[in-house]
Structure formats: structure tokens, C-alpha cells
Coordinates of N, CA and C in Angstrom, one line a residue:
M264 N 1.0 -1.5 0.1 CA 0.2 0.0 0.0 C 0.8 1.3 -0.1
N265 N 0.4 2.2 -0.7 CA 1.4 3.7 -0.8 C 0.4 4.7 0.1
K266 N 1.2 5.6 0.5 CA 0.7 6.7 1.1 C 1.2 8.1 0.3
T267 N 0.2 8.7 -0.6 CA 0.4 9.8 -1.1 C 0.2 10.9 -0.2
I268 N 0.7 12.3 -0.6 CA 0.5 13.4 0.5 C 0.1 14.3 -1.0
F269 N -0.9 15.0 -1.1 CA -1.4 16.1 -1.8 C -1.5 17.4 -1.0
N270 N -1.0 18.4 -1.7 CA -1.5 19.9 -1.1 C -2.6 20.5 -2.1
I271 N -3.7 20.8 -1.3 CA -5.0 21.3 -2.0 C -5.1 22.6 -1.6
N272 N -4.5 23.8 -2.2 CA -4.6 25.2 -2.0 C -5.8 25.9 -1.3
K273 N -7.1 25.3 -2.4 CA -8.4 25.5 -2.0 C -9.2 24.9 -1.1
M274 N -8.6 24.1 -0.4 CA -9.2 23.2 0.5 C -9.1 24.0 1.9
D275 N -10.7 24.7 2.1 CA -10.3 25.3 3.3 C -11.5 25.2 4.4
C276 N -12.4 24.4 4.1 CA -13.9 23.9 4.9 C -13.9 22.4 4.4
P277 N -14.8 22.2 5.5 CA -15.7 20.8 5.2 C -16.2 20.5 4.0
S278 N -16.6 21.4 3.3 CA -17.4 21.2 2.1 C -16.5 20.7 0.9
E279 N -15.1 21.2 1.1 CA -14.4 20.8 0.1 C -13.7 19.5 0.5
E280 N -13.9 19.0 1.8 CA -13.5 17.8 1.9 C -14.7 16.6 1.5
Q281 N -16.2 17.1 1.6 CA -17.0 16.3 1.2 C -17.0 15.9 -0.4
L282 N -16.8 16.8 -1.2 CA -16.3 17.2 -2.7 C -15.3 16.2 -2.7
I283 N -14.3 16.0 -2.1 CA -13.2 15.3 -2.7 C -13.6 14.0 -2.0
R284 N -14.1 13.4 -1.1 CA -14.7 12.5 -0.7 C -15.5 11.7 -1.9
M285 N -16.3 12.5 -2.3 CA -17.3 12.0 -3.1 C -16.7 11.7 -4.6
K286 N -15.8 12.6 -5.0 CA -15.0 12.2 -6.2 C -14.1 11.2 -6.1
L287 N -13.4 10.8 -5.1 CA -12.7 9.3 -5.0 C -13.3 8.4 -4.5
Q288 N -14.6 8.3 -4.0 CA -15.2 7.3 -3.4 C -15.2 6.1 -4.4
N289 N -15.4 6.3 -5.8 CA -15.5 5.1 -6.7 C -14.1 4.6 -7.2
L290 N -13.1 5.0 -6.5 CA -11.6 4.7 -7.2 C -11.5 3.3 -6.4
D291 N -11.2 2.3 -6.9 CA -11.2 1.1 -5.9 C -9.6 1.2 -5.2
T292 N -8.8 1.8 -5.7 CA -7.3 1.9 -5.3 C -7.4 2.5 -4.2
V293 N -8.5 3.5 -3.9 CA -8.2 4.3 -2.6 C -8.8 3.6 -1.4
K294 N -7.9 3.3 -0.6 CA -8.4 2.6 0.7 C -8.9 3.5 1.9
S295 N -8.1 4.7 2.3 CA -8.5 5.5 3.2 C -8.0 7.1 2.8
L296 N -8.6 7.9 3.2 CA -8.3 9.3 3.3 C -8.1 10.1 4.6
E297 N -7.2 11.0 4.8 CA -6.8 11.5 6.2 C -6.5 13.0 5.5
F298 N -7.4 13.8 6.1 CA -7.4 15.4 5.7 C -7.1 16.3 6.8
D299 N -6.2 17.2 6.6 CA -5.6 18.1 7.2 C -6.0 19.5 6.6
I300 N -7.2 20.0 7.0 CA -7.7 21.0 6.4 C -7.0 22.2 6.7
P301 N -6.7 22.5 8.0 CA -5.9 24.1 8.4 C -4.8 23.9 7.5
N302 N -3.9 22.9 7.1 CA -2.8 22.8 6.6 C -2.9 22.6 5.0
R303 N -4.1 22.3 4.9 CA -4.5 21.9 3.2 C -3.7 20.9 2.7
K304 N -3.8 19.8 3.6 CA -3.1 18.7 3.0 C -3.8 17.5 3.3
L305 N -3.8 16.3 2.0 CA -4.7 15.3 2.3 C -3.6 14.1 1.9
D306 N -3.9 13.1 2.7 CA -3.2 11.9 2.6 C -3.9 10.8 2.2
V307 N -3.7 10.2 1.3 CA -4.3 9.2 0.7 C -3.7 7.7 0.5
Y308 N -4.1 6.9 1.1 CA -3.6 5.4 1.3 C -4.3 4.6 -0.1
H309 N -3.3 4.2 -0.8 CA -4.1 3.5 -2.1 C -3.2 2.4 -2.5
N310 N -3.7 1.6 -3.4 CA -2.8 0.8 -4.2 C -2.6 1.3 -5.8
E311 N -1.2 0.9 -6.3 CA -1.2 1.3 -7.5 C -0.5 2.7 -7.5
N312 N -0.9 3.3 -8.8 CA -0.1 4.6 -9.1 C -1.1 5.5 -8.7
P313 N -0.6 6.7 -8.0 CA -1.5 7.6 -7.8 C -1.7 8.8 -8.7
G314 N -1.2 8.5 -9.9 CA -1.9 9.4 -11.2 C -3.2 9.6 -11.6
T315 N -4.1 8.4 -11.1 CA -5.5 8.4 -11.4 C -6.2 9.5 -10.3
I316 N -5.5 9.2 -9.2 CA -5.9 10.0 -8.0 C -5.8 11.4 -8.2
L317 N -4.6 11.9 -8.7 CA -4.2 13.4 -8.8 C -5.3 14.0 -10.0
S318 N -5.5 13.3 -11.0 CA -6.2 13.4 -11.9 C -7.8 13.8 -11.6
A319 N -8.3 13.1 -10.8 CA -9.6 13.2 -10.2 C -9.5 14.2 -9.2
L320 N -8.4 14.6 -8.5 CA -8.5 15.6 -8.0 C -8.4 17.0 -8.5
E321 N -7.7 16.9 -9.6 CA -7.1 17.9 -10.3 C -8.7 18.6 -11.1
A322 N -9.6 17.6 -11.3 CA -10.8 18.0 -12.0 C -11.6 18.7 -11.3
L323 N -11.3 18.8 -10.0 CA -12.1 19.5 -9.0 C -11.8 21.0 -9.0
N324 N -10.7 21.6 -9.5 CA -10.2 22.7 -9.9 C -9.9 23.5 -8.4
L325 N -9.2 22.7 -7.4 CA -8.8 23.1 -6.1 C -7.7 23.3 -5.9
N326 N -6.7 23.6 -7.0 CA -5.2 23.9 -7.3 C -4.5 22.8 -6.3
T327 N -4.7 21.4 -6.8 CA -4.0 20.2 -6.4 C -2.6 19.9 -7.0
T328 N -1.8 19.8 -5.9 CA -0.3 19.3 -6.5 C 0.3 18.1 -5.7
L329 N 1.0 17.2 -6.2 CA 1.5 15.9 -5.5 C 2.7 16.4 -4.8
I330 N 2.6 16.0 -3.5 CA 3.9 16.3 -2.5 C 4.7 15.2 -2.6
S331 N 4.4 13.9 -2.4 CA 5.1 12.7 -2.0 C 4.2 11.4 -2.2
T332 N 5.2 10.4 -2.5 CA 4.3 9.0 -2.5 C 5.4 8.4 -1.8
E333 N 4.9 7.4 -0.8 CA 5.8 6.7 -0.1 C 5.2 5.3 0.2
E334 N 5.9 4.2 0.3 CA 5.1 2.9 0.8 C 5.0 2.8 2.2
S335 N 3.6 2.4 2.6 CA 3.0 2.2 3.9 C 2.5 0.7 4.2
Q336 N 2.8 0.7 5.6 CA 2.3 -0.7 5.8 C 0.9 -0.5 6.6
A337 N 0.2 0.7 6.6 CA -1.2 0.9 7.4 C -2.2 0.3 6.5
V338 N -2.9 -0.5 7.8 CA -4.3 -1.3 7.3 C -5.5 -0.6 7.9
F339 N -6.0 0.5 7.0 CA -7.1 1.1 7.4 C -8.5 0.6 7.4
A340 N -8.6 0.0 6.2 CA -10.2 -0.3 5.8 C -10.9 -1.1 7.1
T341 N -10.1 -2.5 7.1 CA -10.7 -3.7 8.0 C -10.7 -3.0 9.4
D342 N -9.7 -2.4 9.8 CA -9.5 -1.8 11.1 C -10.6 -1.0 11.6
T343 N -10.9 0.2 10.5 CA -12.0 0.9 10.7 C -13.3 0.3 10.5
N344 N -13.4 -0.4 9.7 CA -14.8 -1.1 9.5 C -14.8 -2.1 11.0
N345 N -14.1 -2.8 11.5 CA -14.2 -3.3 12.7 C -14.7 -2.5 14.1
K346 N -14.1 -1.0 14.2 CA -14.3 -0.3 15.0 C -15.9 0.1 15.0
Q347 N -16.1 0.6 13.6 CA -17.6 1.0 13.4 C -18.4 -0.3 13.6
R348 N -18.2 -1.5 13.4 CA -19.0 -2.4 13.8 C -19.3 -2.8 15.3
K349 N -17.8 -2.6 16.0 CA -18.1 -2.7 17.4 C -19.1 -1.8 18.1
L350 N -18.9 -0.5 17.5 CA -19.5 0.6 18.2 C -21.0 0.8 17.7
L351 N -21.1 0.4 16.8 CA -22.6 0.0 16.1 C -23.6 -1.1 17.1
W352 N -22.5 -2.3 17.2 CA -23.3 -3.4 18.2 C -23.5 -3.0 19.5
T353 N -22.7 -2.0 20.0 CA -22.7 -1.5 21.4 C -24.1 -0.7 21.4
V354 N -24.3 0.2 20.8 CA -25.3 1.2 20.7 C -26.5 0.6 20.2
L355 N -26.4 -0.5 19.7 CA -27.7 -1.5 18.9 C -28.0 -2.2 20.2
L356 N -27.2 -2.7 21.2 CA -27.9 -3.7 22.2 C -28.2 -2.7 23.3
I357 N -27.4 -1.5 23.6 CA -28.2 -0.7 24.6 C -29.3 -0.2 24.3
N358 N -29.7 0.4 23.3 CA -31.0 0.8 22.9 C -31.9 -0.4 22.9
F359 N -31.6 -1.5 22.4 CA -32.4 -2.7 22.4 C -32.8 -3.1 23.9
L360 N -32.0 -3.0 24.7 CA -32.2 -3.4 26.4 C -32.9 -2.1 26.8
F361 N -32.8 -1.2 26.5 CA -33.9 -0.2 27.1 C -35.1 -0.2 26.5
F362 N -35.4 -0.6 25.1 CA -36.6 -1.0 24.5 C -37.2 -1.9 25.4
G363 N -36.5 -3.2 25.7 CA -37.3 -4.2 26.4 C -37.6 -3.7 27.9
F364 N -36.7 -2.8 28.4 CA -37.1 -2.5 29.7 C -38.2 -1.5 29.9
E365 N -38.0 -0.5 28.9 CA -39.1 0.7 29.2 C -40.6 -0.1 28.8
M366 N -40.6 -1.1 27.6 CA -41.8 -1.6 27.1 C -42.2 -2.3 28.2
S367 N -41.5 -3.3 29.1 CA -42.0 -4.1 30.3 C -42.5 -3.2 31.2
F368 N -41.8 -2.3 31.6 CA -42.2 -1.5 32.8 C -43.3 -0.7 32.4
G369 N -43.4 0.0 31.2 CA -44.9 0.5 30.5 C -46.1 0.0 30.7
I370 N -45.7 -1.4 30.2 CA -47.3 -2.4 30.1 C -47.4 -2.5 31.9
L371 N -46.6 -2.7 32.5 CA -46.8 -3.2 34.0 C -47.6 -2.1 34.6
S372 N -46.7 -0.5 34.1 CA -47.4 0.4 35.0 C -48.5 1.1 34.1
N373 N -48.8 0.6 33.1 CA -49.9 1.1 32.3 C -49.6 2.6 31.8
S374 N -48.3 2.7 31.5 CA -47.7 4.1 31.1 C -47.5 4.3 29.6
M375 N -48.5 5.1 29.0 CA -48.1 5.2 27.5 C -47.1 5.9 27.1
G376 N -46.6 6.8 28.3 CA -45.3 7.5 28.0 C -44.0 6.8 27.7
L377 N -43.9 5.7 28.8 CA -42.8 4.6 28.7 C -43.1 3.9 27.4
V378 N -44.3 3.4 27.0 CA -44.6 2.4 25.8 C -44.0 3.4 24.4
A379 N -44.3 4.7 24.3 CA -43.8 5.3 23.4 C -42.4 5.7 23.4
D380 N -41.8 5.9 24.3 CA -40.3 5.9 24.4 C -39.5 4.7 24.1
S381 N -40.0 3.6 24.6 CA -39.6 2.3 24.2 C -39.7 2.0 22.6
L382 N -40.8 2.5 22.1 CA -40.8 2.0 20.5 C -40.0 3.2 19.9
D383 N -39.5 4.4 20.4 CA -38.6 5.2 20.0 C -37.1 4.3 20.0
M384 N -37.0 3.7 21.1 CA -35.6 3.0 21.2 C -35.4 1.7 20.1
L385 N -36.9 1.4 19.8 CA -36.8 0.4 19.0 C -36.7 0.5 17.6
A386 N -37.2 2.0 17.2 CA -36.8 2.5 16.1 C -35.2 2.8 15.9
D387 N -34.8 3.3 17.0 CA -33.2 3.5 16.7 C -32.4 2.2 16.6
S388 N -32.8 1.4 17.2 CA -32.3 -0.1 17.4 C -32.3 -0.6 15.8
I389 N -33.5 -0.7 15.0 CA -33.5 -0.8 13.9 C -33.0 -0.2 12.7
V390 N -32.5 1.4 12.9 CA -31.8 2.2 12.0 C -30.2 1.6 12.6
Y391 N -29.7 1.1 13.7 CA -28.4 0.9 14.0 C -28.1 -0.3 13.2
A392 N -29.2 -1.3 13.2 CA -28.8 -2.6 12.7 C -28.8 -2.6 11.2
L393 N -29.6 -1.8 10.6 CA -29.5 -1.3 9.3 C -28.0 -0.8 8.9
A394 N -27.4 0.1 9.9 CA -26.2 0.6 9.6 C -25.3 -0.4 9.5
L395 N -25.5 -1.5 10.6 CA -24.4 -2.5 10.4 C -24.1 -3.4 9.1
F396 N -25.2 -3.2 8.3 CA -25.2 -3.8 7.0 C -24.6 -2.9 5.9
A397 N -24.5 -1.6 6.2 CA -23.8 -0.8 5.4 C -22.1 -0.8 5.6
V398 N -21.6 -1.0 7.0 CA -20.4 -1.0 7.2 C -19.5 -2.1 6.2
G399 N -18.5 -1.1 5.6 CA -17.6 -2.1 4.9 C -18.4 -2.4 3.3
G400 N -19.8 -2.1 3.2 CA -20.2 -2.1 1.7 C -19.6 -1.3 0.7
T401 N -20.6 -1.6 -0.3 CA -20.1 -0.4 -1.5 C -21.0 0.6 -1.5
I402 N -20.5 1.7 -2.0 CA -21.1 2.8 -2.1 C -22.7 2.9 -2.4
E403 N -23.0 1.9 -3.3 CA -24.3 2.0 -3.7 C -25.1 1.2 -2.4
R404 N -24.6 0.2 -1.9 CA -25.5 -0.3 -1.0 C -25.5 0.4 0.2
K405 N -24.6 1.3 0.9 CA -24.5 2.3 1.7 C -25.7 3.3 1.2
G406 N -25.9 3.7 0.2 CA -26.8 4.9 -0.2 C -28.3 3.9 -0.3
N407 N -28.5 2.7 -0.6 CA -29.6 2.2 -0.5 C -30.0 2.2 1.1
I408 N -29.0 1.6 1.8 CA -29.3 1.5 3.2 C -29.7 2.5 3.8
A409 N -29.1 3.8 3.6 CA -29.2 5.1 4.2 C -30.7 5.5 3.5
K410 N -31.1 5.2 2.2 CA -32.8 5.8 1.9 C -33.5 4.7 2.6
F411 N -33.3 3.5 2.8 CA -34.5 3.0 3.4 C -34.6 3.3 5.0
A412 N -33.4 3.3 5.6 CA -33.4 4.0 7.0 C -34.0 5.6 7.0
G413 N -33.8 6.3 6.1 CA -34.7 7.6 6.0 C -36.2 7.2 5.8
Y414 N -36.6 6.5 4.9 CA -37.9 6.1 4.7 C -38.6 5.8 5.9
F415 N -37.8 4.9 6.5 CA -38.4 4.1 7.6 C -38.5 5.1 8.7
Q416 N -37.7 6.2 9.2 CA -37.8 7.3 10.3 C -39.0 8.1 9.5
I417 N -39.3 8.6 8.5 CA -40.2 9.5 7.8 C -41.7 8.7 8.3
L418 N -41.6 7.4 7.9 CA -43.0 6.7 8.3 C -43.1 6.8 9.7
L419 N -42.4 6.5 10.7 CA -42.3 6.6 11.9 C -42.8 8.0 12.3
A420 N -42.5 9.0 11.7 CA -42.8 10.4 12.2 C -44.3 10.6 11.6
V421 N -44.5 10.2 10.4 CA -46.0 10.1 9.9 C -47.2 9.5 10.9
I422 N -46.6 8.3 11.1 CA -47.4 7.5 12.2 C -47.6 8.2 13.5
G423 N -46.6 8.7 14.0 CA -46.5 9.8 15.4 C -47.5 11.0 14.9
F424 N -47.4 11.8 14.0 CA -48.2 12.8 13.7 C -49.7 12.4 13.4
I425 N -50.0 11.3 12.9 CA -51.2 11.0 12.8 C -52.0 10.6 14.3
E426 N -51.2 10.0 15.1 CA -51.6 9.6 16.4 C -52.0 10.9 17.0
V427 N -51.1 12.0 17.0 CA -51.3 13.1 17.7 C -52.3 13.9 17.3
I428 N -52.6 13.8 16.0 CA -53.7 14.3 15.4 C -55.0 13.6 15.9
R429 N -55.2 12.3 15.6 CA -56.1 11.3 16.1 C -56.6 12.0 17.7
R430 N -55.8 12.1 18.5 CA -56.0 12.3 19.8 C -56.3 13.9 20.1
F431 N -55.8 14.5 19.3 CA -56.4 15.9 19.5 C -57.7 16.1 19.0
I432 N -58.1 15.5 18.2 CA -59.4 15.7 17.7 C -60.5 14.8 18.5
G433 N -60.1 14.1 19.2 CA -60.7 13.2 20.2 C -61.4 11.6 19.9
I434 N -60.6 11.4 18.8 CA -61.0 9.8 18.4 C -60.2 8.9 19.1
V435 N -60.4 8.9 20.4 CA -59.9 8.2 21.3 C -60.7 7.4 22.2
E436 N -60.6 6.2 22.4 CA -61.4 5.4 23.6 C -61.0 6.1 24.8
K437 N -61.9 6.0 25.9 CA -61.9 6.6 26.9 C -61.2 5.5 27.9
P438 N -60.0 5.8 28.6 CA -59.1 5.2 29.3 C -60.2 4.4 30.5
V439 N -59.8 2.9 30.6 CA -60.6 2.3 31.7 C -59.8 2.5 33.0
K440 N -60.2 3.1 34.0 CA -59.8 3.3 35.4 C -59.4 1.9 36.1
L441 N -58.3 1.7 36.1 CA -58.0 0.5 36.8 C -58.6 0.7 38.3
T442 N -58.5 1.4 39.0 CA -58.8 1.6 40.3 C -60.5 1.3 40.5
T443 N -61.4 1.6 39.5 CA -62.6 1.4 39.3 C -63.0 -0.1 39.2
T444 N -62.4 -0.7 38.3 CA -62.3 -2.0 37.9 C -61.9 -2.9 39.2
F445 N -61.0 -2.3 39.8 CA -60.4 -3.3 40.9 C -61.4 -3.3 42.1
Q446 N -61.9 -2.1 42.0 CA -63.0 -1.9 43.4 C -64.1 -2.7 42.7
C447 N -64.6 -2.7 41.7 CA -65.6 -3.5 41.3 C -65.7 -4.9 41.9
K448 N -64.4 -5.5 41.4 CA -64.2 -6.8 41.5 C -63.8 -7.2 43.0
L449 N -63.2 -6.2 43.9 CA -63.5 -6.3 45.5 C -64.7 -6.3 45.8
T450 N -65.6 -5.6 45.3 CA -67.1 -5.3 46.0 C -67.9 -6.9 45.6
T451 N -67.8 -7.3 44.4 CA -68.2 -8.4 44.1 C -67.7 -9.6 44.8
S452 N -66.5 -9.6 44.9 CA -65.7 -10.9 45.5 C -66.1 -10.7 46.9
S453 N -66.5 -9.7 47.7 CA -66.6 -9.7 49.2 C -68.2 -9.7 49.3
G454 N -68.9 -9.4 48.4 CA -70.5 -9.5 48.5 C -70.6 -11.0 48.3
A455 N -70.0 -11.7 47.5 CA -70.4 -13.0 47.5 C -69.8 -13.8 48.8
N456 N -69.2 -13.4 49.8 CA -68.7 -14.2 51.3 C -69.8 -14.0 51.9

């Protein structure tokens, strides 16, 4: 693997970083990018000749020059992917455990607030699970998963908004008071004795 350092004179904010990432994302030889925006430098870890990378960067008209190329023993892609997977598994498990606890206690205590928050935790868990499928995948696969996760979040927001409107206009069953039901059962059972 090679490490090539580029000087990019017109790279002075994250928007140029995003442009560069989008431009280089389809090059199979590029394995990792390290940006140093204050110093206007970009380290590219790649295989093969840096000529195609330089051509792609020059097409952005950011005044790019190649500083140096050297051999590197860095292994970024798999290490980064493993860290991302580990982090996603951690937050997925935390969210799913909170979903289970809140749903259980919400049902036991008859609390719609806890049940609603538990469903929010479940939605977060589903999005984290979808993100696990994207780690290490192709750009197209990541894009498809991001779209699906976005549509899923929009669907949940629409369902929540409909429920708010439904409750606001009063299309809701009156809740049964547990104390009244419990008292009736006590009165009935004590009257039978």
C-alpha cells in the first residue's frame, strides 16, 4: 500500500472535504483518506499509481499538487470497519435493552409515555441494525440502506403525527380506570362471601 500526500490550496472547509470524498469514493485503489484542512493537505492510502487520484483531484479545480508518495504498512479499511461494527453493536444492544425494559415497565405500570419511548428506542435499534449492513459495503449499498433508513424514520414520524392528530380531535377510547375496575371486583368478591 502507498501513502500519497497532496497539497490542495483551495481546501479550506469541510465542504471541500466532502467534494473530495465524493470524487474519490468510486476509485477502487483508494483505501483511506486523512484530511488536514488547516494545512490544506490530504493523505491518501491507496494501491497502484497515484496518477488516477491526481487526475480526479485536478478535475475539482482546487489547485492540487502531489507532494510525495511513499510505501506504507497501514491497514485502515478493515480496522476502521471493525471499530464501526463494534460501536454499532454496542449502541444497538444498549438501545434494544432499554426498549425491553421500558416496554415491560410501561405495560406493567400502564404508562403510554414509557411505551412510546420504548418504541422510539426500538426504531433507533432498527436504524443501527441497518447501519451494520452498510459498514464495509459498496457506496451503492450504503446509499440504498441510508434511503431505506430515512424512509423508515419518515414513516414513523407520519404515524406519530397521525396519532397526535387523532388524539387531538378526540378519536380515542376513554381509558378504563384500573382503580374502578379493581374496586368492582373487590365489591363483587366480598359480597359473595
